[in-house]
mmCIF file of C-alpha atoms and ligand atoms in Angstrom:
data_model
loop_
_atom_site.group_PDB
_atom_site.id
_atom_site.type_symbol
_atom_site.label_atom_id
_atom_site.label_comp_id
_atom_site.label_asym_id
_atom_site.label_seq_id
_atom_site.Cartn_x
_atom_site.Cartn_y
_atom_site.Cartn_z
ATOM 1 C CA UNK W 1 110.764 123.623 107.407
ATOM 2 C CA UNK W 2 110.575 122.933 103.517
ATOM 3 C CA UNK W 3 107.000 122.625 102.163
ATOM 4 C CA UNK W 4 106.135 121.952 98.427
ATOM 5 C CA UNK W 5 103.576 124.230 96.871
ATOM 6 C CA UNK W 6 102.402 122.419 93.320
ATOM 7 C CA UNK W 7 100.537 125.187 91.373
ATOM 8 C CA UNK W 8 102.462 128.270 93.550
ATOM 9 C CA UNK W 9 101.973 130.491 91.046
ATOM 10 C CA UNK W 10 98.709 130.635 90.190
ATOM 11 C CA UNK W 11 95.898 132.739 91.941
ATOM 12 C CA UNK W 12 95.605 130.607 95.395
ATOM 13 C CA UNK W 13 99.223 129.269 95.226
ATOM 14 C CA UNK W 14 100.572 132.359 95.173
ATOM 15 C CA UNK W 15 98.760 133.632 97.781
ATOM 16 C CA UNK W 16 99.395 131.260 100.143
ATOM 17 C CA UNK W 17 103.002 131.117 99.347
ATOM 18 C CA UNK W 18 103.189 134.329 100.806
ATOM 19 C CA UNK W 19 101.616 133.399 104.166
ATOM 20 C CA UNK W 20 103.791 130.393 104.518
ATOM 21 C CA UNK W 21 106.633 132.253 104.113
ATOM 22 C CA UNK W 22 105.230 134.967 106.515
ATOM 23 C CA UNK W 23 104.865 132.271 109.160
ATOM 24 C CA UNK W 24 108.900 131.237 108.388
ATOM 25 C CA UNK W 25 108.455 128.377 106.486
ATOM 26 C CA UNK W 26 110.951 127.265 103.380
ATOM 27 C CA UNK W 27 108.597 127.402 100.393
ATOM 28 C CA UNK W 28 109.203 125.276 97.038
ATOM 29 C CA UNK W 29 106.840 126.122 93.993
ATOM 30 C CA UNK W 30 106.436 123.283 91.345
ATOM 31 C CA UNK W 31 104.530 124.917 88.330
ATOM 32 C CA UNK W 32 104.589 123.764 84.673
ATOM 33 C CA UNK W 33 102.963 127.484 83.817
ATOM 34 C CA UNK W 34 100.707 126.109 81.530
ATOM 35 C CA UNK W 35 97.963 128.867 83.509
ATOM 36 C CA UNK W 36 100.502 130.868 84.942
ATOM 37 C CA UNK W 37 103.504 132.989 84.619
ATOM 38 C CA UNK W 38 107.417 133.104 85.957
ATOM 39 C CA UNK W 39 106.508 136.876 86.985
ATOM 40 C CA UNK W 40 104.624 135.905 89.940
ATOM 41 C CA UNK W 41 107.630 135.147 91.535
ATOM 42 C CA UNK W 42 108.614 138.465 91.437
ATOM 43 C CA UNK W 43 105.215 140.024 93.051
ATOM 44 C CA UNK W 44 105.368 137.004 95.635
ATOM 45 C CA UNK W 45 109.394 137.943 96.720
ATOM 46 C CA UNK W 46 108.264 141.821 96.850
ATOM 47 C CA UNK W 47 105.345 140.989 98.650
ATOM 48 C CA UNK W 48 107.113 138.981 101.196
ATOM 49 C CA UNK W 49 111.217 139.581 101.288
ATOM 50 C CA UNK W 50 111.750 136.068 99.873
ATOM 51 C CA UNK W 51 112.509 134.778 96.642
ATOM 52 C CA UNK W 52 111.251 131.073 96.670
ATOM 53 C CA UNK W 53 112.991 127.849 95.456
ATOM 54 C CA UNK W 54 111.001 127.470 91.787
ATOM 55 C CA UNK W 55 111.197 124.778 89.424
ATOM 56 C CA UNK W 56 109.538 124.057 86.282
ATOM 57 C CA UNK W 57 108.006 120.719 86.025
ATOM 58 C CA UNK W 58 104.775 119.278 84.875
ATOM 59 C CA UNK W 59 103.684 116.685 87.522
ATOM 60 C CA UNK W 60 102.082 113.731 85.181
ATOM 61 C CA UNK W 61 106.043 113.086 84.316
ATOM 62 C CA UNK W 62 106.723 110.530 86.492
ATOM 63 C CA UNK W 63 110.083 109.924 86.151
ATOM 64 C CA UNK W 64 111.134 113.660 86.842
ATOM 65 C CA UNK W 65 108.967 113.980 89.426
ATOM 66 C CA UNK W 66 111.116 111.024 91.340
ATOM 67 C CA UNK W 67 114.287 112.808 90.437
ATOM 68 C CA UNK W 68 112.947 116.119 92.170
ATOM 69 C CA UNK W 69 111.768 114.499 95.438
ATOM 70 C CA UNK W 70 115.412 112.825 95.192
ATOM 71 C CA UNK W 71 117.160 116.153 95.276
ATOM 72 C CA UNK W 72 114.663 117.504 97.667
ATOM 73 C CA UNK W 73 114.512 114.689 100.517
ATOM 74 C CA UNK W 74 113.839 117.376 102.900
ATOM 75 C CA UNK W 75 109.789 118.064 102.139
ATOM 76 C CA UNK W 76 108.063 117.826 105.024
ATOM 77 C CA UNK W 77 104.379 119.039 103.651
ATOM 78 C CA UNK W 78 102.816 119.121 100.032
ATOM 79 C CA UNK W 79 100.109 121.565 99.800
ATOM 80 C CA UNK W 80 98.049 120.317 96.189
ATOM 81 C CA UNK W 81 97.267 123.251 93.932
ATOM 82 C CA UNK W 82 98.128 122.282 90.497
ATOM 83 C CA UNK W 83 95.181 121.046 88.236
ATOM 84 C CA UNK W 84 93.456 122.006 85.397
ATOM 85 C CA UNK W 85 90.009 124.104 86.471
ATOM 86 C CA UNK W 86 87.703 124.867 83.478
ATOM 87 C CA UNK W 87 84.617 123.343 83.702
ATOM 88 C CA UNK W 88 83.667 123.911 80.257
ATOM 89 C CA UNK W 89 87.106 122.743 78.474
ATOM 90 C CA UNK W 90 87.125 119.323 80.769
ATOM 91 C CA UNK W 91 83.438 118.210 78.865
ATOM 92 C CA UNK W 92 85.301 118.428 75.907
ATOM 93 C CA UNK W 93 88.534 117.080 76.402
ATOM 94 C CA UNK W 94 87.754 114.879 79.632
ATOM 95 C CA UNK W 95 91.053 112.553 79.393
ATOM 96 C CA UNK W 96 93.364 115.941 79.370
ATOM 97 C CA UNK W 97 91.423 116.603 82.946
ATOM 98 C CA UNK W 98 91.999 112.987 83.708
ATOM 99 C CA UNK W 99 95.158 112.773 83.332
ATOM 100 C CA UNK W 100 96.234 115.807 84.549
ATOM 101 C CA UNK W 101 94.734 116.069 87.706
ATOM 102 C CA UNK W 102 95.036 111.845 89.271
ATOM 103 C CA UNK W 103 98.529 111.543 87.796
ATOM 104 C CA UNK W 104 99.361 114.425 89.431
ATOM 105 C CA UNK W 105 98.010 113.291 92.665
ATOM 106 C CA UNK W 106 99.372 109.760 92.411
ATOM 107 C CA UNK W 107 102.955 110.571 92.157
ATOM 108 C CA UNK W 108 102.848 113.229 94.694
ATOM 109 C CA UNK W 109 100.961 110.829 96.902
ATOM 110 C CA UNK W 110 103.448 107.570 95.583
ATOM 111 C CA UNK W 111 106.590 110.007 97.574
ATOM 112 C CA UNK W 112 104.927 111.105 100.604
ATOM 113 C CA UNK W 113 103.183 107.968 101.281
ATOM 114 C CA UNK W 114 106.736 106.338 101.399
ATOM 115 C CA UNK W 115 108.356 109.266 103.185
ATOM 116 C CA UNK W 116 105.717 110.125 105.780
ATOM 117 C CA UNK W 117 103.824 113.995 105.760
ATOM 118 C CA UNK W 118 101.435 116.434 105.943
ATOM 119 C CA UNK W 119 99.457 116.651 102.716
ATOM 120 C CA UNK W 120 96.805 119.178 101.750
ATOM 121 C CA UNK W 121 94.389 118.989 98.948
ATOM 122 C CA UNK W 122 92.629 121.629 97.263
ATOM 123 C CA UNK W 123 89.038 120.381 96.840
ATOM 124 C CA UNK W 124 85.977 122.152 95.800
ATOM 125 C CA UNK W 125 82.293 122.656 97.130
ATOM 126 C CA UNK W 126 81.506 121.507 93.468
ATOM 127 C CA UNK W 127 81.352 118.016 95.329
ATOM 128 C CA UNK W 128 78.248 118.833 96.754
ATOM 129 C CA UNK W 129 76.563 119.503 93.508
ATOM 130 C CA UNK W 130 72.804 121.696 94.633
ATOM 131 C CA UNK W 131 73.110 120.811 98.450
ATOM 132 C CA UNK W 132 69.422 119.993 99.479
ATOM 133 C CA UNK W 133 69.953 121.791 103.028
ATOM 134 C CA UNK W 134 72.063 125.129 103.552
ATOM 135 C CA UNK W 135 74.142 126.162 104.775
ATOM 136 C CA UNK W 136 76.040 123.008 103.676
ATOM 137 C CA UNK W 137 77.958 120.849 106.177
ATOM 138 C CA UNK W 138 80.895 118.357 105.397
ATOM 139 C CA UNK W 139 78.202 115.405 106.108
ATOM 140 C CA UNK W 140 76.032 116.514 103.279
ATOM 141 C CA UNK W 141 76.631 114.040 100.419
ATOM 142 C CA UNK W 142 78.407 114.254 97.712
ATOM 143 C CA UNK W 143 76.418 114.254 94.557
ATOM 144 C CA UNK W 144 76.853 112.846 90.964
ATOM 145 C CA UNK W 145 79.773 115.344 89.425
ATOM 146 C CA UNK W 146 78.552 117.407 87.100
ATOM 147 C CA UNK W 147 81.403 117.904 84.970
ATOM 148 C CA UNK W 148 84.873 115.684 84.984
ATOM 149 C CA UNK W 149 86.419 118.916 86.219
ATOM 150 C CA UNK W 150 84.393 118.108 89.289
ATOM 151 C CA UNK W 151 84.978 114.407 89.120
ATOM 152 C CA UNK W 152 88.900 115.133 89.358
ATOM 153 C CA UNK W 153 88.091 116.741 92.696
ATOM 154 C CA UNK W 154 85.665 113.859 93.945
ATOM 155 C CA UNK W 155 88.490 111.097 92.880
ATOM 156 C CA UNK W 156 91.233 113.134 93.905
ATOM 157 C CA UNK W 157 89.414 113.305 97.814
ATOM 158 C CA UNK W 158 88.748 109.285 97.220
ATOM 159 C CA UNK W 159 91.840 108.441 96.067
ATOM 160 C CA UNK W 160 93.415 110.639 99.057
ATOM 161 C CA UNK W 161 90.772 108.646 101.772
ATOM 162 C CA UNK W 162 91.741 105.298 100.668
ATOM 163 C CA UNK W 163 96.071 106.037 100.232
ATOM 164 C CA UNK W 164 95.328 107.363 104.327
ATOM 165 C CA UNK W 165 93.389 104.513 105.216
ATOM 166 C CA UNK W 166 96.756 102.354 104.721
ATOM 167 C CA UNK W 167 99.294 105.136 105.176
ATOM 168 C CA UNK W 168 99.031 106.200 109.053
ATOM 169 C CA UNK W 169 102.310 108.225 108.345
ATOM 170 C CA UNK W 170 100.289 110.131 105.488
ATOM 171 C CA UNK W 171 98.616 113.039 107.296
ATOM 172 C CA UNK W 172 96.163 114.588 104.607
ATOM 173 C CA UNK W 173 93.428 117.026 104.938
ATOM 174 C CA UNK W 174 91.144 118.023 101.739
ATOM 175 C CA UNK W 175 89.674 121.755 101.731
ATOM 176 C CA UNK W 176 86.729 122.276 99.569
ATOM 177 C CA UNK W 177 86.706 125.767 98.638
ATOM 178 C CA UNK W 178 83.665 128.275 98.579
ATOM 179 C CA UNK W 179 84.033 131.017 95.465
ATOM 180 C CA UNK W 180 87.890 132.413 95.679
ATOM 181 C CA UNK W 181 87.917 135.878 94.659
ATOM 182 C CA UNK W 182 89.395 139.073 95.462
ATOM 183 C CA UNK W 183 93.730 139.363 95.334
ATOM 184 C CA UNK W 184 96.363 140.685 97.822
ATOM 185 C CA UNK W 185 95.905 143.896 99.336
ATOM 186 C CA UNK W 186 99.777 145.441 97.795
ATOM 187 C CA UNK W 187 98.041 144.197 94.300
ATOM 188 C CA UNK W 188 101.096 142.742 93.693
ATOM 189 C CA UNK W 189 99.376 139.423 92.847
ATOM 190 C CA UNK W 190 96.162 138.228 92.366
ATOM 191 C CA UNK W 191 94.069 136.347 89.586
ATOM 192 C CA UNK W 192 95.175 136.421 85.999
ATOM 193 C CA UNK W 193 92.727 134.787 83.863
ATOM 194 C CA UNK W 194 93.836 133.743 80.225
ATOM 195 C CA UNK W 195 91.585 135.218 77.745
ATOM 196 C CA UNK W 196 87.667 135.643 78.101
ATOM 197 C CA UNK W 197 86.919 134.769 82.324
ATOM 198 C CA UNK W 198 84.562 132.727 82.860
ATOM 199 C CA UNK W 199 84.074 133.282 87.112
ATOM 200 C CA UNK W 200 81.588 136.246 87.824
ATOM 201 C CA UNK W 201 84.445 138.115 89.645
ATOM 202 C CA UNK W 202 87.275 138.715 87.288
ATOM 203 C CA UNK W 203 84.471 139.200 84.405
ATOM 204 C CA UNK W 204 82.930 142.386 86.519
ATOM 205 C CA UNK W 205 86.136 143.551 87.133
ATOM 206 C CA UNK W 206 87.285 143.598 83.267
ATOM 207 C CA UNK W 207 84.038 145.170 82.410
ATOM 208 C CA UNK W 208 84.427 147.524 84.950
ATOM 209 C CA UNK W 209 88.104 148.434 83.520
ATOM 210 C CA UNK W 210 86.561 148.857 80.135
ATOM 211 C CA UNK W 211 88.009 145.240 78.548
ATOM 212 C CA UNK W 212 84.306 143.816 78.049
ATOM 213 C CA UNK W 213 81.345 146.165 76.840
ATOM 214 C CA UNK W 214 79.014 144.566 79.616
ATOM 215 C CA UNK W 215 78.305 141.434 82.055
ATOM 216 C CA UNK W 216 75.939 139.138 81.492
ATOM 217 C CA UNK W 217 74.075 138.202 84.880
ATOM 218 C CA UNK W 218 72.864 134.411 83.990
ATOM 219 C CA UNK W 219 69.305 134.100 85.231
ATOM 220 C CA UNK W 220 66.889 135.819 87.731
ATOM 221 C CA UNK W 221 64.310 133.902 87.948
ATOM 222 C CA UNK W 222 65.905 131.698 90.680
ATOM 223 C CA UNK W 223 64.070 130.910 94.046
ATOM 224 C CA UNK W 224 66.383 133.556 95.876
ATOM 225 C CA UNK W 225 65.452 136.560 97.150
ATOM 226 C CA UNK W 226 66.236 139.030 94.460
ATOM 227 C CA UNK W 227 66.549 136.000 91.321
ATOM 228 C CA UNK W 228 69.942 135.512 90.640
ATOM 229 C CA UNK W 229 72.167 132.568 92.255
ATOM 230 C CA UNK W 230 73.786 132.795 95.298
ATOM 231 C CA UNK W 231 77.600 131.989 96.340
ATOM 232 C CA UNK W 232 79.605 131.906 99.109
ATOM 233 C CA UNK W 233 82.274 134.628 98.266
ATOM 234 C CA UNK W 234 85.680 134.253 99.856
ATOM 235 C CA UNK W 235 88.911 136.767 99.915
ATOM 236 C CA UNK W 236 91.385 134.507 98.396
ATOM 237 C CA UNK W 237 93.942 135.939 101.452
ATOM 238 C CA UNK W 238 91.632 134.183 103.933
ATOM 239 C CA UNK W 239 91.666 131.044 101.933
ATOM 240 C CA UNK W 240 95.495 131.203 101.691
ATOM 241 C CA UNK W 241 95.896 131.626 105.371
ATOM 242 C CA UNK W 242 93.486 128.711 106.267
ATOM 243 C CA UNK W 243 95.822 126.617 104.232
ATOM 244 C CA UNK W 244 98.523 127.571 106.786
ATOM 245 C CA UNK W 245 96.598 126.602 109.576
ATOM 246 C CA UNK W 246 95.490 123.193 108.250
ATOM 247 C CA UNK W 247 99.273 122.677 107.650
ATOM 248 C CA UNK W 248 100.022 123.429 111.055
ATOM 249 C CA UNK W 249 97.574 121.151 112.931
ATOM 250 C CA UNK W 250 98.533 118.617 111.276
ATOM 251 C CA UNK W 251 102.316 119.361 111.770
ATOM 252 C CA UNK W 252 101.736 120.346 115.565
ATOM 253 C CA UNK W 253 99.037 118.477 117.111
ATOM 254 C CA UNK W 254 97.450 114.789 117.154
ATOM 255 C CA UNK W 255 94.103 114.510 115.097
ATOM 256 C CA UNK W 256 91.916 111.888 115.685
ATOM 257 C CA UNK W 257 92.515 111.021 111.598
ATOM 258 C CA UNK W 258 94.666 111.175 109.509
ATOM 259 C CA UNK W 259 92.225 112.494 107.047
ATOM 260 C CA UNK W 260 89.979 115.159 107.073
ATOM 261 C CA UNK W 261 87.797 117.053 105.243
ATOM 262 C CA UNK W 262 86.657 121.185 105.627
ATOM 263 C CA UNK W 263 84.765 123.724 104.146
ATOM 264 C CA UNK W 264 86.060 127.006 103.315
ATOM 265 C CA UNK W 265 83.923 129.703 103.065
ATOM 266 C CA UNK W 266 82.254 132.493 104.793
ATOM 267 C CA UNK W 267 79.440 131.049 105.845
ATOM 268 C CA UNK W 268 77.197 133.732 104.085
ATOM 269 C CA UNK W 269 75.998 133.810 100.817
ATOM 270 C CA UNK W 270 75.332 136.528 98.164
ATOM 271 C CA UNK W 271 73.914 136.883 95.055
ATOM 272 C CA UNK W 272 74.940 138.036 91.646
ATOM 273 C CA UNK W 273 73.416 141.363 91.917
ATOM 274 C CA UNK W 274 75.061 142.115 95.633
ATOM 275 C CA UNK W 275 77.647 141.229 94.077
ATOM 276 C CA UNK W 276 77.696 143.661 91.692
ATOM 277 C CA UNK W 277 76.406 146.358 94.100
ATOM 278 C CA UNK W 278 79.265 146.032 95.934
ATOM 279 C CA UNK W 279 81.690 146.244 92.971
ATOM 280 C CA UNK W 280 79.531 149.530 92.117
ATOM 281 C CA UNK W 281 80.486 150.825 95.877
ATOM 282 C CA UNK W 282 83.736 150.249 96.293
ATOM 283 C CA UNK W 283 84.978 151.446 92.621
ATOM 284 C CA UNK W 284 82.099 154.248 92.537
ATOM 285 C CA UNK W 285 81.982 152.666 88.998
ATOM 286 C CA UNK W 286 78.417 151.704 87.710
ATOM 287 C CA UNK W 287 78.482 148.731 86.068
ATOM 288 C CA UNK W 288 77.195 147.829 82.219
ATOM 289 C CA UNK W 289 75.094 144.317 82.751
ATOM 290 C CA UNK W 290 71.917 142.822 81.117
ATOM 291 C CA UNK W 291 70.050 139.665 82.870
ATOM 292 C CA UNK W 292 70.072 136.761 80.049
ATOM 293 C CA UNK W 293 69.205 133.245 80.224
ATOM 294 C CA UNK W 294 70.456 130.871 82.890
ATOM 295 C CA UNK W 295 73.844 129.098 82.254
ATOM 296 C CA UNK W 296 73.199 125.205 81.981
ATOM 297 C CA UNK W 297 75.042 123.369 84.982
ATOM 298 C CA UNK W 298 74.143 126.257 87.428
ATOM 299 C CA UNK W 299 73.165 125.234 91.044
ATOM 300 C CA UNK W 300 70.425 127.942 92.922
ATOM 301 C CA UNK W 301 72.425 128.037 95.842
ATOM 302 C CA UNK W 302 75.697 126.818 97.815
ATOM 303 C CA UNK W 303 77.221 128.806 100.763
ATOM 304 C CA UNK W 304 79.144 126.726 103.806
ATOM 305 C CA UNK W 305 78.511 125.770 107.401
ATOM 306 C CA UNK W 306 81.857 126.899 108.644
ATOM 307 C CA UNK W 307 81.521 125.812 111.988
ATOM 308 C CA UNK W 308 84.034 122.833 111.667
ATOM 309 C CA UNK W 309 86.369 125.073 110.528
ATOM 310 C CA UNK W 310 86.069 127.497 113.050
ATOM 311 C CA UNK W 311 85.864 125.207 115.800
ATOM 312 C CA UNK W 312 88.656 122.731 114.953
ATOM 313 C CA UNK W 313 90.599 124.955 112.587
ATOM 314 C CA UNK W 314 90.409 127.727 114.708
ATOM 315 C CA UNK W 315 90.050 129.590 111.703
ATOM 316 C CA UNK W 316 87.786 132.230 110.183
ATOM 317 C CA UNK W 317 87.216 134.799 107.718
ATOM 318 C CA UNK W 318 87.953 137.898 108.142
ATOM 319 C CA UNK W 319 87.067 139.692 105.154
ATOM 320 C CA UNK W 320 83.963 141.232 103.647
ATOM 321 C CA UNK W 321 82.490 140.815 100.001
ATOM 322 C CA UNK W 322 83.496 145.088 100.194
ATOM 323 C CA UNK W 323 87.087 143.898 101.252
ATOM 324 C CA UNK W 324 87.377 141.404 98.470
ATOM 325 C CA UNK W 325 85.707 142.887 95.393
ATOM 326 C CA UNK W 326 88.104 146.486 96.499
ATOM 327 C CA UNK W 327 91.139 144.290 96.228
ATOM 328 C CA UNK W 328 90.236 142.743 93.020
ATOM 329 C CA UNK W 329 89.179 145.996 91.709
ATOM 330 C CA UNK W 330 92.690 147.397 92.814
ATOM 331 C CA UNK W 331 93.909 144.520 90.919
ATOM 332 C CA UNK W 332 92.473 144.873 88.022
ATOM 333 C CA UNK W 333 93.378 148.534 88.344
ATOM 334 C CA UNK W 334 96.657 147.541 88.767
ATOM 335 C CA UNK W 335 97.641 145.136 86.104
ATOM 336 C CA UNK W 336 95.515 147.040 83.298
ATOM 337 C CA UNK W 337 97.139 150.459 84.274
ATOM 338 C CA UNK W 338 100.141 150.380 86.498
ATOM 339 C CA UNK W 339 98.562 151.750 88.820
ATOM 340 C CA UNK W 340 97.467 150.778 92.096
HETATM 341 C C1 UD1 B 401 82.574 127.790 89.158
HETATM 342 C C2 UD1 B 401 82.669 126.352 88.753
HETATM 343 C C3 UD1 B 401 83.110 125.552 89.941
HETATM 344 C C4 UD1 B 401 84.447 126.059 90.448
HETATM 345 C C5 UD1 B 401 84.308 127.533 90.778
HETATM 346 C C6 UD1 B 401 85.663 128.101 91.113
HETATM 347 C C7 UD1 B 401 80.985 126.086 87.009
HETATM 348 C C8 UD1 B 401 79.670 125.485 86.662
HETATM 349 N N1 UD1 B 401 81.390 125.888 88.278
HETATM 350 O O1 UD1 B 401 81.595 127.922 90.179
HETATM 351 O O2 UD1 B 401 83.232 124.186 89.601
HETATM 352 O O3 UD1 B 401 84.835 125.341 91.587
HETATM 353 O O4 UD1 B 401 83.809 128.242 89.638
HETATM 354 O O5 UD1 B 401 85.580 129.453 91.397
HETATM 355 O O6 UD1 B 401 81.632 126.705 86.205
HETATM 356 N N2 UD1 B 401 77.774 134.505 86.661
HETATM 357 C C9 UD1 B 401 77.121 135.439 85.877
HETATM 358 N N3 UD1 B 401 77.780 135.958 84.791
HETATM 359 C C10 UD1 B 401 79.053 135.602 84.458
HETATM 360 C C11 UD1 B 401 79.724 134.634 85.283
HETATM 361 C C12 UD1 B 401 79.057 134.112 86.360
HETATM 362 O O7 UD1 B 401 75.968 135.784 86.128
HETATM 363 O O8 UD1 B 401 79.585 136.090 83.462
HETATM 364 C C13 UD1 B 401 77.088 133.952 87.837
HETATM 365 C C14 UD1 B 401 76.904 132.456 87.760
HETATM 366 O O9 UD1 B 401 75.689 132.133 87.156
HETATM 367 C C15 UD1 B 401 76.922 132.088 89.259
HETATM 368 C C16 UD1 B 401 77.849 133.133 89.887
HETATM 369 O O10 UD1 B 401 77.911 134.199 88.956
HETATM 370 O O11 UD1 B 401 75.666 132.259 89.790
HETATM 371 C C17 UD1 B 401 79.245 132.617 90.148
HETATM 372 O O12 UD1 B 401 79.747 132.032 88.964
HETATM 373 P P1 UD1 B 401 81.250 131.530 88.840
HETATM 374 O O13 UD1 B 401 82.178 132.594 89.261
HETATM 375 O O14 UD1 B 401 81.417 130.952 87.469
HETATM 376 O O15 UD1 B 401 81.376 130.385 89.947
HETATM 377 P P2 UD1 B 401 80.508 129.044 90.138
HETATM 378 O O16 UD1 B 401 79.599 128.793 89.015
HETATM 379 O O17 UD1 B 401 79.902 129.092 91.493
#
């Protein structure tokens, strides 16, 4: 069965391009590689014995994006990656961010809601803005967004509800991810940030490897127990695989809706300094950081109630914050050496 992956070659397309084609199905990657590179294609067909269909295009042209659904009639499931993602770049240029990320998801949603099929949307837990309960559950409300970054992803869910609401042969099902981090296990892909990363992950990492004299932990005077924010960490492999399994209910069984929202996370939450503990442990590395102010826009704390998940998903993760900071350490390793 042909599914589309928009965005397949960045850091949670690729990985879940992998596990599609791992569970046998026919995977097409739309990327316009504006944040990613051709190459991945290579560490995705090594990783799994399968070169995938790949075709250059940048989704907000409209007309192009008709003529590839015309020559590829046979799409039975979109899963949404593609979209711009840096918070601090969409305050300044909010209309890029616009533009990208709702014409994207119009036209995709313009084919499918004609043709009938399983669409899946990658949200975030930025929707929830500081959750006033935790750990947080789908019902808690969506707050204000803080950035249009975040807005794209509150829209994008809205604009997804309402197309479902009058499409019953649009099956759709948002994911609001937790922190993504770690890479594959063969370190044959994994995240490639472009220039100076802002996520805590890839930023220990490169300081780790020697690219960035030290980190700079943002704040410890939170109300957590050791000062510093907590996250809910998640290996980017478990993400990728719950993206199979949210394809596959809706493919195989009868939901209740034909829209639906989960949380993906681990349900447990860390802070910055386990975080970097753990990096110290697994790469026997100590790590250069100094505690400075906090960064404006930070929330205390956000991990995930994953029961929903777990219960209707019948998925969980399986990973540790050791698993996932030793793969992105191989990573890093990896691409900045050549060896894994
Ligand atoms: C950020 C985005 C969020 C996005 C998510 C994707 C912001 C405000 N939010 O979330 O919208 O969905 O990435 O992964 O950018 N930290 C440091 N030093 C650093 C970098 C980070 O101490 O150099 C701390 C931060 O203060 C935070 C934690 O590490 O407490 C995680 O930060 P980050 O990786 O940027 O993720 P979020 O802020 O949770």
């Amino acid at each position: 069965m042909k599914i589309l992956v928009t965005g397949g070659l960045g850091f949670i397309g690729s990985h879940t391009v992998v596990e599609l084609q791992d569970k046998g199905f026919e995977v097409v990657i739309v990327d316009d590689c504006s944040n990613a590179s051709e190459e991945v294609l290579e560490g995705i067909s090594s990783i799994s014995g399968q070169m995938p269909i790949f075709e250059k295009l940048n989704l907000r042209e409209k007309e192009r994006v008709q003529e590839f659904f015309k020559r590829h009639q046979d799409i039975k499931g979109i899963i949404h990656f593609a979209a711009s993602k840096a918070v601090g770049e969409s305050v300044e240029k909010p209309l890029l961010y616009y533009e990208n990320n709702l014409h994207s998801l119009i036209y995709l949603l313009k084919w499918m809601s004609e043709k009938g099929g399983a669409f899946i949307f990658s949200s975030s837990c930025t929707v929830y803005g500081q959750a006033d309960e935790m750990p947080i559950t789908e019902d808690a409300p969506v707050k204000p967004a803080e950035s249009p970054y975040g807005n794209t992803k509150q829209m994008g869910e809205e604009i997804l509800r309402d197309t479902c609401t009058v499409t019953p042969e649009l099956k759709a099902i948002a994911l609001r991810y937790f922190n993504p981090i770690g890479a594959h296990p063969s370190a044959k892909i994994g995240e490639l940030p472009i220039g100076v990363p802002q996520n805590l992950v890839p930023f220990i990492t490169q300081t780790g490897i020697g690219l960035r004299p030290e980190l700079s932990v943002f704040g410890n005077d939170y109300p957590t127990r050791d000062g510093t924010c907590v996250r809910d960490y998640i290996h980017v492999v478990d993400l990728a695989r719950a993206h199979v399994v949210a394809l596959e209910r809706i493919l195989n069984t009868k939901q209740q809706s034909n829209y639906e929202i989960f949380n993906l996370g681990t349900g447990k939450g860390s802070t910055v300094l386990e975080v970097i503990d753990s990096f110290q442990k697994v790469s026997g590395k100590e790590l250069n950081y100094k505690i400075v102010d906090r960064r404006p826009g930070d929330i205390t704390e956000a991990y995930a109630d994953t029961t929903k998940a777990n219960r209707i998903l019948g998925w969980k993760a399986q990973s540790t914050l050791d698993d996932a900071m030793r793969s992105a350490w191989d990573w890093e390793l990896k691409i900045r050496r050549g060896n894994s």
